Short mmCIF file of C-alpha atoms in Angstrom, two decimals:
data_model
loop_
_atom_site.label_atom_id
_atom_site.label_comp_id
_atom_site.label_asym_id
_atom_site.label_seq_id
_atom_site.Cartn_x
_atom_site.Cartn_y
_atom_site.Cartn_z
CA ILE A 1 4.59 -17.08 33.13
CA TRP A 2 5.80 -20.27 31.95
CA SER A 3 2.95 -21.45 29.27
CA GLN A 4 3.28 -18.28 28.48
CA VAL A 5 7.00 -18.22 27.10
CA LEU A 6 8.04 -21.78 27.02
CA LYS A 7 4.76 -22.35 24.49
CA VAL A 8 4.29 -25.64 26.33
CA ASP A 9 -0.05 -26.04 27.55
CA ASN A 10 0.74 -28.40 30.03
CA ILE A 11 3.04 -27.30 33.13
CA GLY A 12 3.37 -29.54 36.11
CA ILE A 13 4.44 -27.60 39.19
CA GLU A 14 7.51 -30.16 39.87
CA ASP A 15 8.88 -29.52 35.99
CA ASN A 16 11.97 -28.53 35.98
CA PHE A 17 12.49 -25.10 33.86
CA PHE A 18 14.80 -26.20 31.59
CA GLU A 19 14.12 -29.96 30.77
CA LEU A 20 11.06 -27.56 29.48
CA GLY A 21 13.46 -25.69 27.10
CA GLY A 22 14.29 -23.37 28.93
CA HIS A 23 17.27 -20.83 28.71
CA SER A 24 19.06 -18.15 30.11
CA LEU A 25 16.75 -15.57 27.63
CA ILE A 26 13.40 -17.26 28.74
CA ALA A 27 14.39 -17.13 31.82
CA THR A 28 14.91 -13.05 31.56
CA GLN A 29 11.72 -13.54 30.33
CA VAL A 30 9.92 -14.83 33.71
CA ILE A 31 11.69 -13.11 35.86
CA SER A 32 11.01 -9.46 33.86
CA LEU A 33 6.95 -10.66 34.20
CA ILE A 34 6.88 -12.02 37.45
CA ARG A 35 8.19 -8.21 38.58
CA GLN A 36 6.07 -6.55 35.75
CA THR A 37 2.75 -9.27 37.87
CA PHE A 38 3.98 -9.59 40.58
CA ASN A 39 5.79 -5.82 41.15
CA LEU A 40 8.13 -7.52 42.70
CA GLU A 41 12.19 -7.15 41.63
CA LEU A 42 13.59 -11.57 41.73
CA PRO A 43 17.38 -12.44 40.99
CA LEU A 44 17.70 -14.20 37.69
CA ARG A 45 19.39 -16.49 39.40
CA LEU A 46 17.00 -17.42 41.87
CA LEU A 47 15.93 -19.50 39.59
CA PHE A 48 18.61 -21.10 37.68
CA GLU A 49 18.73 -22.71 42.03
CA THR A 50 15.33 -23.31 41.98
CA PRO A 51 13.56 -24.03 38.48
CA THR A 52 10.34 -26.15 39.40
CA ILE A 53 7.05 -23.33 39.56
CA ALA A 54 7.11 -24.98 42.95
CA LYS A 55 10.21 -24.33 44.47
CA ILE A 56 9.87 -20.85 42.56
CA SER A 57 6.30 -20.08 44.10
CA GLU A 58 7.61 -20.40 47.66
CA GLN A 59 10.61 -17.51 47.85
CA ILE A 60 7.89 -15.56 45.64
CA GLY A 61 5.84 -15.82 49.07
CA ASN A 62 8.27 -15.80 51.06
CA THR A 63 9.71 -12.25 49.27
CA GLU A 64 6.40 -11.33 49.01
CA GLN A 65 6.50 -10.90 52.87
CA SER A 66 9.46 -8.10 52.11
CA ASP A 67 9.00 -3.99 51.21
CA ASN A 68 12.01 -3.56 50.04
CA LEU A 69 12.07 -6.06 47.25
CA LEU A 70 9.36 -3.66 45.47
CA VAL A 71 10.02 -2.19 42.07
CA PRO A 72 11.21 1.34 41.64
CA ALA A 73 8.96 3.05 38.71
CA ILE A 74 11.09 4.11 35.85
CA GLU A 75 11.05 7.29 35.06
CA PRO A 76 12.42 8.32 31.81
CA ARG A 77 15.47 9.41 31.64
CA GLN A 78 15.63 14.03 31.61
CA GLN A 79 19.62 14.18 30.03
CA GLN A 80 20.53 14.40 26.17
CA GLU A 81 23.83 15.14 26.53
CA ASN A 82 26.89 13.79 27.41
CA LEU A 83 25.79 9.94 27.71
CA PRO A 84 27.30 7.52 28.74
CA LEU A 85 27.99 3.96 27.19
CA SER A 86 26.50 0.65 28.86
CA PHE A 87 29.36 -1.56 29.14
CA ALA A 88 28.00 -3.97 26.60
CA GLN A 89 28.03 -0.83 24.57
CA GLN A 90 31.40 -0.34 25.46
CA ARG A 91 32.41 -3.79 24.42
CA LEU A 92 31.33 -3.58 21.22
CA TRP A 93 32.94 0.12 20.60
CA PHE A 94 36.07 -1.22 21.71
CA LEU A 95 36.19 -3.89 19.71
CA ASP A 96 35.36 -1.36 16.48
CA GLN A 97 38.60 0.40 17.48
CA LEU A 98 40.34 -2.74 17.38
CA GLU A 99 39.67 -3.83 13.83
CA PRO A 100 37.52 -0.73 12.19
CA ASN A 101 34.80 -2.09 9.19
CA SER A 102 34.30 -5.33 10.99
CA THR A 103 31.13 -6.99 9.94
CA ALA A 104 31.46 -9.68 12.66
CA TYR A 105 28.51 -7.37 14.76
CA ASN A 106 25.92 -6.61 11.54
CA MET A 107 22.64 -8.34 12.85
CA PRO A 108 20.70 -8.34 9.46
CA TYR A 109 17.79 -9.59 8.49
CA THR A 110 15.12 -10.36 5.77
CA LEU A 111 12.16 -10.44 5.63
CA ARG A 112 10.02 -12.36 2.67
CA LEU A 113 6.99 -10.34 2.19
CA LEU A 114 3.92 -12.04 0.47
CA GLY A 115 0.51 -9.67 -1.24
CA LEU A 116 0.47 -6.50 -2.18
CA ILE A 117 2.70 -4.29 -0.61
CA ASN A 118 2.14 -0.45 1.04
CA ILE A 119 5.23 1.33 0.66
CA SER A 120 4.12 4.21 0.91
CA ALA A 121 2.94 2.68 4.45
CA LEU A 122 5.65 1.02 5.59
CA GLU A 123 7.89 3.67 4.95
CA LYS A 124 5.59 5.83 7.63
CA SER A 125 6.01 2.74 9.74
CA ILE A 126 9.84 2.37 9.73
CA SER A 127 10.13 5.84 10.17
CA GLU A 128 7.57 5.79 13.23
CA ILE A 129 9.36 3.81 14.89
CA ILE A 130 12.88 5.24 14.11
CA GLN A 131 11.05 8.30 16.02
CA ARG A 132 10.06 6.12 19.08
CA HIS A 133 13.34 4.42 19.27
CA GLN A 134 16.04 7.01 20.55
CA ILE A 135 18.05 3.55 19.89
CA LEU A 136 18.02 3.90 16.37
CA HIS A 137 18.94 7.57 15.54
CA THR A 138 21.88 7.31 17.87
CA ASN A 139 25.55 6.89 16.81
CA PHE A 140 29.05 6.82 19.43
CA VAL A 141 31.21 9.68 19.22
CA VAL A 142 35.14 9.92 21.39
CA VAL A 143 33.91 13.36 23.63
CA ASP A 144 37.29 14.03 25.20
CA GLY A 145 38.69 11.14 25.30
CA GLN A 146 35.47 9.63 25.88
CA PRO A 147 33.05 6.81 23.57
CA THR A 148 29.61 8.54 23.56
CA GLN A 149 26.20 8.93 22.61
CA VAL A 150 25.04 10.76 20.71
CA ILE A 151 21.27 10.88 20.22
CA ASN A 152 19.74 12.67 16.91
CA GLU A 153 17.33 14.94 15.99
CA HIS A 154 17.08 15.10 13.06
CA ILE A 155 15.62 12.28 11.62
CA ALA A 156 15.29 12.13 7.54
CA PHE A 157 13.86 8.36 6.95
CA SER A 158 13.14 6.91 2.90
CA LEU A 159 12.56 3.68 2.19
CA PRO A 160 14.92 2.59 -0.54
CA VAL A 161 13.14 0.45 -3.17
CA ILE A 162 15.23 -1.43 -5.54
CA ASP A 163 12.56 -2.85 -8.57
CA LEU A 164 14.22 -6.16 -10.14
CA GLN A 165 11.07 -6.44 -12.17
CA SER A 166 13.13 -5.56 -15.39
CA LEU A 167 14.74 -8.96 -14.84
CA PRO A 168 13.99 -12.44 -16.10
CA ASP A 169 12.90 -14.61 -14.04
CA GLU A 170 15.72 -17.43 -13.35
CA GLN A 171 17.49 -14.04 -13.05
CA ARG A 172 15.37 -11.81 -10.26
CA GLU A 173 15.97 -14.66 -6.91
CA ALA A 174 19.58 -14.64 -8.45
CA GLU A 175 20.62 -11.30 -7.94
CA ALA A 176 17.88 -10.21 -5.56
CA GLN A 177 20.09 -12.44 -2.53
CA ARG A 178 23.28 -10.95 -4.07
CA ILE A 179 21.73 -7.65 -3.04
CA ALA A 180 21.00 -8.93 0.05
CA LYS A 181 24.95 -10.60 1.02
CA GLN A 182 25.78 -7.35 -0.41
CA GLU A 183 23.87 -5.58 1.75
CA THR A 184 24.88 -7.66 5.41
CA GLU A 185 28.45 -7.30 4.41
CA LYS A 186 28.82 -3.01 4.76
CA PRO A 187 30.01 -2.07 7.20
CA PHE A 188 29.11 0.73 9.54
CA ASN A 189 30.91 3.82 10.81
CA LEU A 190 29.77 4.19 15.27
CA ALA A 191 30.26 7.44 14.48
CA LYS A 192 28.41 8.68 11.54
CA ASP A 193 26.35 6.18 9.58
CA SER A 194 22.28 5.41 10.14
CA LEU A 195 23.20 2.46 12.75
CA PHE A 196 19.92 0.50 11.45
CA CYS A 197 19.45 0.38 7.83
CA VAL A 198 16.56 -0.74 5.49
CA LYS A 199 16.26 -1.32 2.23
CA ILE A 200 13.30 -3.16 0.72
CA VAL A 201 14.23 -5.80 -2.91
CA ARG A 202 10.47 -6.01 -5.59
CA LEU A 203 10.52 -8.57 -6.87
CA ASN A 204 6.94 -8.45 -8.38
CA ALA A 205 4.10 -7.42 -7.83
CA GLU A 206 3.21 -9.04 -4.86
CA SER A 207 6.69 -10.77 -3.80
CA HIS A 208 9.28 -8.78 -1.59
CA LEU A 209 12.09 -8.06 0.15
CA LEU A 210 12.89 -5.99 3.55
CA LEU A 211 16.38 -6.16 3.68
CA ILE A 212 17.08 -4.44 7.66
CA ASN A 213 21.13 -4.57 8.61
CA ILE A 214 22.08 -3.07 12.21
CA HIS A 215 24.90 -3.01 14.93
CA HIS A 216 25.03 -4.33 17.73
CA ILE A 217 25.37 -2.19 19.37
CA ILE A 218 22.10 -0.98 19.23
CA PHE A 219 19.45 -4.09 18.73
CA ASP A 220 19.78 -7.54 19.79
CA GLY A 221 17.40 -10.63 19.32
CA TRP A 222 14.83 -9.33 21.69
CA SER A 223 15.06 -6.06 20.18
CA PHE A 224 13.68 -7.98 16.81
CA GLY A 225 10.50 -9.14 18.77
CA VAL A 226 9.45 -5.48 19.96
CA LEU A 227 10.97 -4.57 15.71
CA PHE A 228 8.35 -6.85 14.27
CA ASN A 229 5.41 -6.47 16.31
CA GLU A 230 5.21 -2.67 16.28
CA ILE A 231 6.17 -2.52 12.24
CA LYS A 232 2.98 -4.48 12.28
CA ALA A 233 1.13 -2.35 14.63
CA LEU A 234 1.96 0.38 12.59
CA TYR A 235 1.62 -0.53 8.99
CA THR A 236 -2.37 -1.81 9.45
CA ALA A 237 -2.53 1.35 10.98
CA TYR A 238 -1.81 3.22 8.21
CA CYS A 239 -2.73 0.15 5.27
CA GLN A 240 -6.16 1.54 7.53
CA GLY A 241 -6.19 5.06 8.17
CA LEU A 242 -5.52 4.60 11.45
#
């Protein structure tokens, strides 16, 4: 598990997790993988207090004797209305009310795609991802004085294509960067706007920029790994007609 998350092959049982490059986000991944592997719920602080394989293995050995730490199954939520915000979402919503139209919590990504691109397959892939993850089609509105999550069930996603092929070579890249910067600086209305925005800029037949801008209230750094892996899997499948 340590090798997987730290990207280090040779790890000794007395090596310190944090000296090997570990940090809080990676520590969370370790605890999550231990949960999946051993069906055990360990507190995150345990890795900070016992940051070696020898020490944490000893803790796992002791914990296995207790049935009350077995992880219960996570069931899909049935409730679709009057959904409260998480504590992190409450904080971000409050900051948005405090400073409307701020772009401080935009999460922009620019991906350069090389080679021939099947725009239709890419559009279908992103549409499927939005359908799969309710948070990507959720807004945050005030109901009876309280911020509430509202899931929009009717989604019609289309992938806007900005074609710059007609521009001279020396202008094309500069215009693409200008558009990318413009997209990152667009504020989100949490109650009305789609909080997951994607566009593609065509520089030429074999060079594109995929512009993604998402509000932090529905997304974080970990989420990007999920998003990118699903784009790759779905795009490959749609291109192959699967």
